[in-house]
Amino acid sequence: MPLRTIRMTDVRTAHTADLTGAELAAIRALLDDAFEGDFSDDDWDHTVGGVHALVLDAGELIGHGSLVQRRMLHEGRSLRTGYVEGVAVRADRRRRGHGAAVMDALERVLRGAYELGALSASDGAVPFYTARGWQPWRGPSAVMTPTGIERTEEDDDGVYVLPVTAKIDPDAELACDWRPGDVW
């Protein structure tokens, strides 16, 4: 009887500070590939500085996501928010539960450390996130710029939240902190 190869898939969480240069390079390569060249240096900067969920198969990176801290302003309150960034699964490994494994790990951290979860979803990812309990933000979106709050109408249909302890009104305005590149 021939021996079967057994593949071990593992999910690891680590802060950016605990990742090696080689691991960070592998994450960046995965994201560049998954987003088909539409992943900028600003996008990369948004992805680092928080907790990463890495899906490894026999030691090889096949999935990634990160959770970074941001501030959201809602109804006069500043909310400590875990913001999901850089979620991707290698193209040849999609639709096998690896994205769910990434989100399971990130949502565990989110529920233990933040008042609110938030993310910006592409149209194709909406069913994935809503099936996990993420809710579309129905109210206006905005950004807190150095010169004041400005509307981000182009982002109104792409913001999703996962309330943890925050009491929110999803029909009211939600403003994110300012950053270079895409603010949401």
mmCIF file of N, CA, C and O in Angstrom, residues 115-160:
data_model
loop_
_atom_site.group_PDB
_atom_site.id
_atom_site.type_symbol
_atom_site.label_atom_id
_atom_site.label_comp_id
_atom_site.label_asym_id
_atom_site.label_seq_id
_atom_site.Cartn_x
_atom_site.Cartn_y
_atom_site.Cartn_z
ATOM 1 N N GLU A 115 -14.085 47.395 20.921
ATOM 2 C CA GLU A 115 -15.511 47.696 21.058
ATOM 3 C C GLU A 115 -16.275 47.411 19.769
ATOM 4 O O GLU A 115 -17.467 47.123 19.791
ATOM 5 N N LEU A 116 -15.571 47.535 18.656
ATOM 6 C CA LEU A 116 -16.206 47.452 17.350
ATOM 7 C C LEU A 116 -15.215 46.877 16.356
ATOM 8 O O LEU A 116 -14.022 47.155 16.433
ATOM 9 N N GLY A 117 -15.709 46.081 15.437
ATOM 10 C CA GLY A 117 -14.920 45.642 14.298
ATOM 11 C C GLY A 117 -15.407 46.380 13.075
ATOM 12 O O GLY A 117 -16.594 46.706 12.966
ATOM 13 N N ALA A 118 -14.513 46.667 12.142
ATOM 14 C CA ALA A 118 -14.896 47.342 10.905
ATOM 15 C C ALA A 118 -13.988 46.858 9.782
ATOM 16 O O ALA A 118 -12.874 46.383 10.026
ATOM 17 N N LEU A 119 -14.500 46.968 8.572
ATOM 18 C CA LEU A 119 -13.728 46.619 7.384
ATOM 19 C C LEU A 119 -14.389 47.236 6.171
ATOM 20 O O LEU A 119 -15.542 47.649 6.216
ATOM 21 N N SER A 120 -13.632 47.282 5.103
ATOM 22 C CA SER A 120 -14.160 47.703 3.814
ATOM 23 C C SER A 120 -14.157 46.469 2.921
ATOM 24 O O SER A 120 -13.106 45.849 2.731
ATOM 25 N N ALA A 121 -15.322 46.099 2.421
ATOM 26 C CA ALA A 121 -15.451 44.856 1.652
ATOM 27 C C ALA A 121 -15.635 45.131 0.167
ATOM 28 O O ALA A 121 -16.391 46.022 -0.217
ATOM 29 N N SER A 122 -14.952 44.340 -0.640
ATOM 30 C CA SER A 122 -15.205 44.380 -2.082
ATOM 31 C C SER A 122 -16.556 43.721 -2.332
ATOM 32 O O SER A 122 -17.047 42.943 -1.500
ATOM 33 N N ASP A 123 -17.155 44.004 -3.472
ATOM 34 C CA ASP A 123 -18.461 43.425 -3.785
ATOM 35 C C ASP A 123 -18.447 41.902 -3.710
ATOM 36 O O ASP A 123 -19.362 41.283 -3.189
ATOM 37 N N GLY A 124 -17.372 41.294 -4.200
ATOM 38 C CA GLY A 124 -17.279 39.839 -4.207
ATOM 39 C C GLY A 124 -17.151 39.216 -2.829
ATOM 40 O O GLY A 124 -17.501 38.058 -2.620
ATOM 41 N N ALA A 125 -16.658 39.993 -1.853
ATOM 42 C CA ALA A 125 -16.456 39.471 -0.495
ATOM 43 C C ALA A 125 -17.658 39.693 0.416
ATOM 44 O O ALA A 125 -17.708 39.130 1.512
ATOM 45 N N VAL A 126 -18.636 40.476 -0.008
ATOM 46 C CA VAL A 126 -19.783 40.793 0.847
ATOM 47 C C VAL A 126 -20.493 39.542 1.368
ATOM 48 O O VAL A 126 -20.752 39.433 2.568
ATOM 49 N N PRO A 127 -20.823 38.548 0.527
ATOM 50 C CA PRO A 127 -21.508 37.363 1.066
ATOM 51 C C PRO A 127 -20.678 36.630 2.131
ATOM 52 O O PRO A 127 -21.241 36.119 3.107
ATOM 53 N N PHE A 128 -19.376 36.584 1.961
ATOM 54 C CA PHE A 128 -18.493 35.944 2.936
ATOM 55 C C PHE A 128 -18.602 36.635 4.292
ATOM 56 O O PHE A 128 -18.782 35.990 5.321
ATOM 57 N N TYR A 129 -18.500 37.966 4.308
ATOM 58 C CA TYR A 129 -18.532 38.703 5.569
ATOM 59 C C TYR A 129 -19.923 38.711 6.199
ATOM 60 O O TYR A 129 -20.061 38.546 7.411
ATOM 61 N N THR A 130 -20.955 38.901 5.403
ATOM 62 C CA THR A 130 -22.306 38.935 5.985
ATOM 63 C C THR A 130 -22.696 37.572 6.554
ATOM 64 O O THR A 130 -23.379 37.510 7.573
ATOM 65 N N ALA A 131 -22.236 36.493 5.953
ATOM 66 C CA ALA A 131 -22.510 35.152 6.495
ATOM 67 C C ALA A 131 -21.853 34.967 7.862
ATOM 68 O O ALA A 131 -22.296 34.140 8.661
ATOM 69 N N ARG A 132 -20.826 35.750 8.153
ATOM 70 C CA ARG A 132 -20.118 35.679 9.431
ATOM 71 C C ARG A 132 -20.709 36.642 10.465
ATOM 72 O O ARG A 132 -20.209 36.739 11.573
ATOM 73 N N GLY A 133 -21.739 37.385 10.085
ATOM 74 C CA GLY A 133 -22.386 38.297 11.029
ATOM 75 C C GLY A 133 -21.988 39.750 10.898
ATOM 76 O O GLY A 133 -22.462 40.600 11.656
ATOM 77 N N TRP A 134 -21.113 40.066 9.946
ATOM 78 C CA TRP A 134 -20.753 41.461 9.711
ATOM 79 C C TRP A 134 -21.952 42.161 9.085
ATOM 80 O O TRP A 134 -22.628 41.607 8.217
ATOM 81 N N GLN A 135 -22.208 43.392 9.525
ATOM 82 C CA GLN A 135 -23.384 44.140 9.092
ATOM 83 C C GLN A 135 -22.982 45.324 8.220
ATOM 84 O O GLN A 135 -22.025 46.034 8.553
ATOM 85 N N PRO A 136 -23.739 45.561 7.152
ATOM 86 C CA PRO A 136 -23.437 46.740 6.337
ATOM 87 C C PRO A 136 -23.735 48.018 7.118
ATOM 88 O O PRO A 136 -24.720 48.078 7.866
ATOM 89 N N TRP A 137 -22.861 48.998 6.988
ATOM 90 C CA TRP A 137 -23.124 50.300 7.589
ATOM 91 C C TRP A 137 -24.044 51.038 6.650
ATOM 92 O O TRP A 137 -23.712 51.274 5.488
ATOM 93 N N ARG A 138 -25.248 51.369 7.120
ATOM 94 C CA ARG A 138 -26.263 51.986 6.262
ATOM 95 C C ARG A 138 -26.174 53.506 6.258
ATOM 96 O O ARG A 138 -26.654 54.157 5.335
ATOM 97 N N GLY A 139 -25.584 54.074 7.287
ATOM 98 C CA GLY A 139 -25.489 55.524 7.401
ATOM 99 C C GLY A 139 -24.349 56.081 6.572
ATOM 100 O O GLY A 139 -23.600 55.342 5.920
ATOM 101 N N PRO A 140 -24.196 57.383 6.614
ATOM 102 C CA PRO A 140 -23.112 58.008 5.851
ATOM 103 C C PRO A 140 -21.751 57.688 6.456
ATOM 104 O O PRO A 140 -21.602 57.565 7.672
ATOM 105 N N SER A 141 -20.760 57.553 5.595
ATOM 106 C CA SER A 141 -19.380 57.350 6.037
ATOM 107 C C SER A 141 -18.628 58.666 5.899
ATOM 108 O O SER A 141 -18.971 59.517 5.079
ATOM 109 N N ALA A 142 -17.596 58.795 6.737
ATOM 110 C CA ALA A 142 -16.802 60.029 6.731
ATOM 111 C C ALA A 142 -15.401 59.704 7.234
ATOM 112 O O ALA A 142 -15.133 58.589 7.695
ATOM 113 N N VAL A 143 -14.533 60.693 7.147
ATOM 114 C CA VAL A 143 -13.162 60.564 7.651
ATOM 115 C C VAL A 143 -12.817 61.808 8.462
ATOM 116 O O VAL A 143 -13.234 62.925 8.108
ATOM 117 N N MET A 144 -12.096 61.607 9.552
ATOM 118 C CA MET A 144 -11.608 62.710 10.373
ATOM 119 C C MET A 144 -10.271 63.157 9.786
ATOM 120 O O MET A 144 -9.251 62.517 10.002
ATOM 121 N N THR A 145 -10.298 64.241 9.019
ATOM 122 C CA THR A 145 -9.075 64.737 8.380
ATOM 123 C C THR A 145 -8.399 65.751 9.298
ATOM 124 O O THR A 145 -9.006 66.210 10.277
ATOM 125 N N PRO A 146 -7.173 66.154 8.971
ATOM 126 C CA PRO A 146 -6.516 67.196 9.775
ATOM 127 C C PRO A 146 -7.285 68.514 9.784
ATOM 128 O O PRO A 146 -7.098 69.334 10.675
ATOM 129 N N THR A 147 -8.177 68.714 8.800
ATOM 130 C CA THR A 147 -8.936 69.974 8.738
ATOM 131 C C THR A 147 -10.400 69.811 9.126
ATOM 132 O O THR A 147 -11.175 70.743 8.983
ATOM 133 N N GLY A 148 -10.788 68.639 9.607
ATOM 134 C CA GLY A 148 -12.179 68.413 10.033
ATOM 135 C C GLY A 148 -12.762 67.154 9.405
ATOM 136 O O GLY A 148 -12.099 66.447 8.640
ATOM 137 N N ILE A 149 -14.011 66.887 9.724
ATOM 138 C CA ILE A 149 -14.689 65.690 9.213
ATOM 139 C C ILE A 149 -15.164 65.948 7.789
ATOM 140 O O ILE A 149 -15.795 66.966 7.502
ATOM 141 N N GLU A 150 -14.846 65.001 6.899
ATOM 142 C CA GLU A 150 -15.269 65.087 5.501
ATOM 143 C C GLU A 150 -16.000 63.810 5.127
ATOM 144 O O GLU A 150 -15.592 62.707 5.506
ATOM 145 N N ARG A 151 -17.066 63.948 4.376
ATOM 146 C CA ARG A 151 -17.835 62.794 3.891
ATOM 147 C C ARG A 151 -17.009 61.973 2.920
ATOM 148 O O ARG A 151 -16.188 62.492 2.172
ATOM 149 N N THR A 152 -17.231 60.661 2.934
ATOM 150 C CA THR A 152 -16.594 59.734 1.989
ATOM 151 C C THR A 152 -17.706 58.956 1.288
ATOM 152 O O THR A 152 -17.839 57.749 1.447
ATOM 153 N N GLU A 153 -18.500 59.674 0.519
ATOM 154 C CA GLU A 153 -19.679 59.089 -0.129
ATOM 155 C C GLU A 153 -19.344 57.865 -0.971
ATOM 156 O O GLU A 153 -20.133 56.922 -1.049
ATOM 157 N N GLU A 154 -18.158 57.862 -1.586
ATOM 158 C CA GLU A 154 -17.773 56.734 -2.437
ATOM 159 C C GLU A 154 -17.603 55.442 -1.636
ATOM 160 O O GLU A 154 -17.587 54.350 -2.213
ATOM 161 N N ASP A 155 -17.516 55.543 -0.322
ATOM 162 C CA ASP A 155 -17.337 54.369 0.529
ATOM 163 C C ASP A 155 -18.619 53.946 1.246
ATOM 164 O O ASP A 155 -18.611 52.954 1.991
ATOM 165 N N ASP A 156 -19.713 54.671 1.029
ATOM 166 C CA ASP A 156 -20.948 54.404 1.780
ATOM 167 C C ASP A 156 -21.441 52.961 1.678
ATOM 168 O O ASP A 156 -21.997 52.443 2.639
ATOM 169 N N ASP A 157 -21.269 52.314 0.565
ATOM 170 C CA ASP A 157 -21.813 50.960 0.407
ATOM 171 C C ASP A 157 -20.808 49.852 0.701
ATOM 172 O O ASP A 157 -21.138 48.679 0.565
ATOM 173 N N GLY A 158 -19.605 50.203 1.122
ATOM 174 C CA GLY A 158 -18.583 49.175 1.302
ATOM 175 C C GLY A 158 -18.117 48.952 2.728
ATOM 176 O O GLY A 158 -17.285 48.097 2.980
ATOM 177 N N VAL A 159 -18.671 49.714 3.691
ATOM 178 C CA VAL A 159 -18.235 49.603 5.085
ATOM 179 C C VAL A 159 -19.109 48.589 5.811
ATOM 180 O O VAL A 159 -20.342 48.642 5.735
ATOM 181 N N TYR A 160 -18.445 47.688 6.542
ATOM 182 C CA TYR A 160 -19.136 46.649 7.325
ATOM 183 C C TYR A 160 -18.606 46.691 8.748
ATOM 184 O O TYR A 160 -17.432 46.970 8.974
#
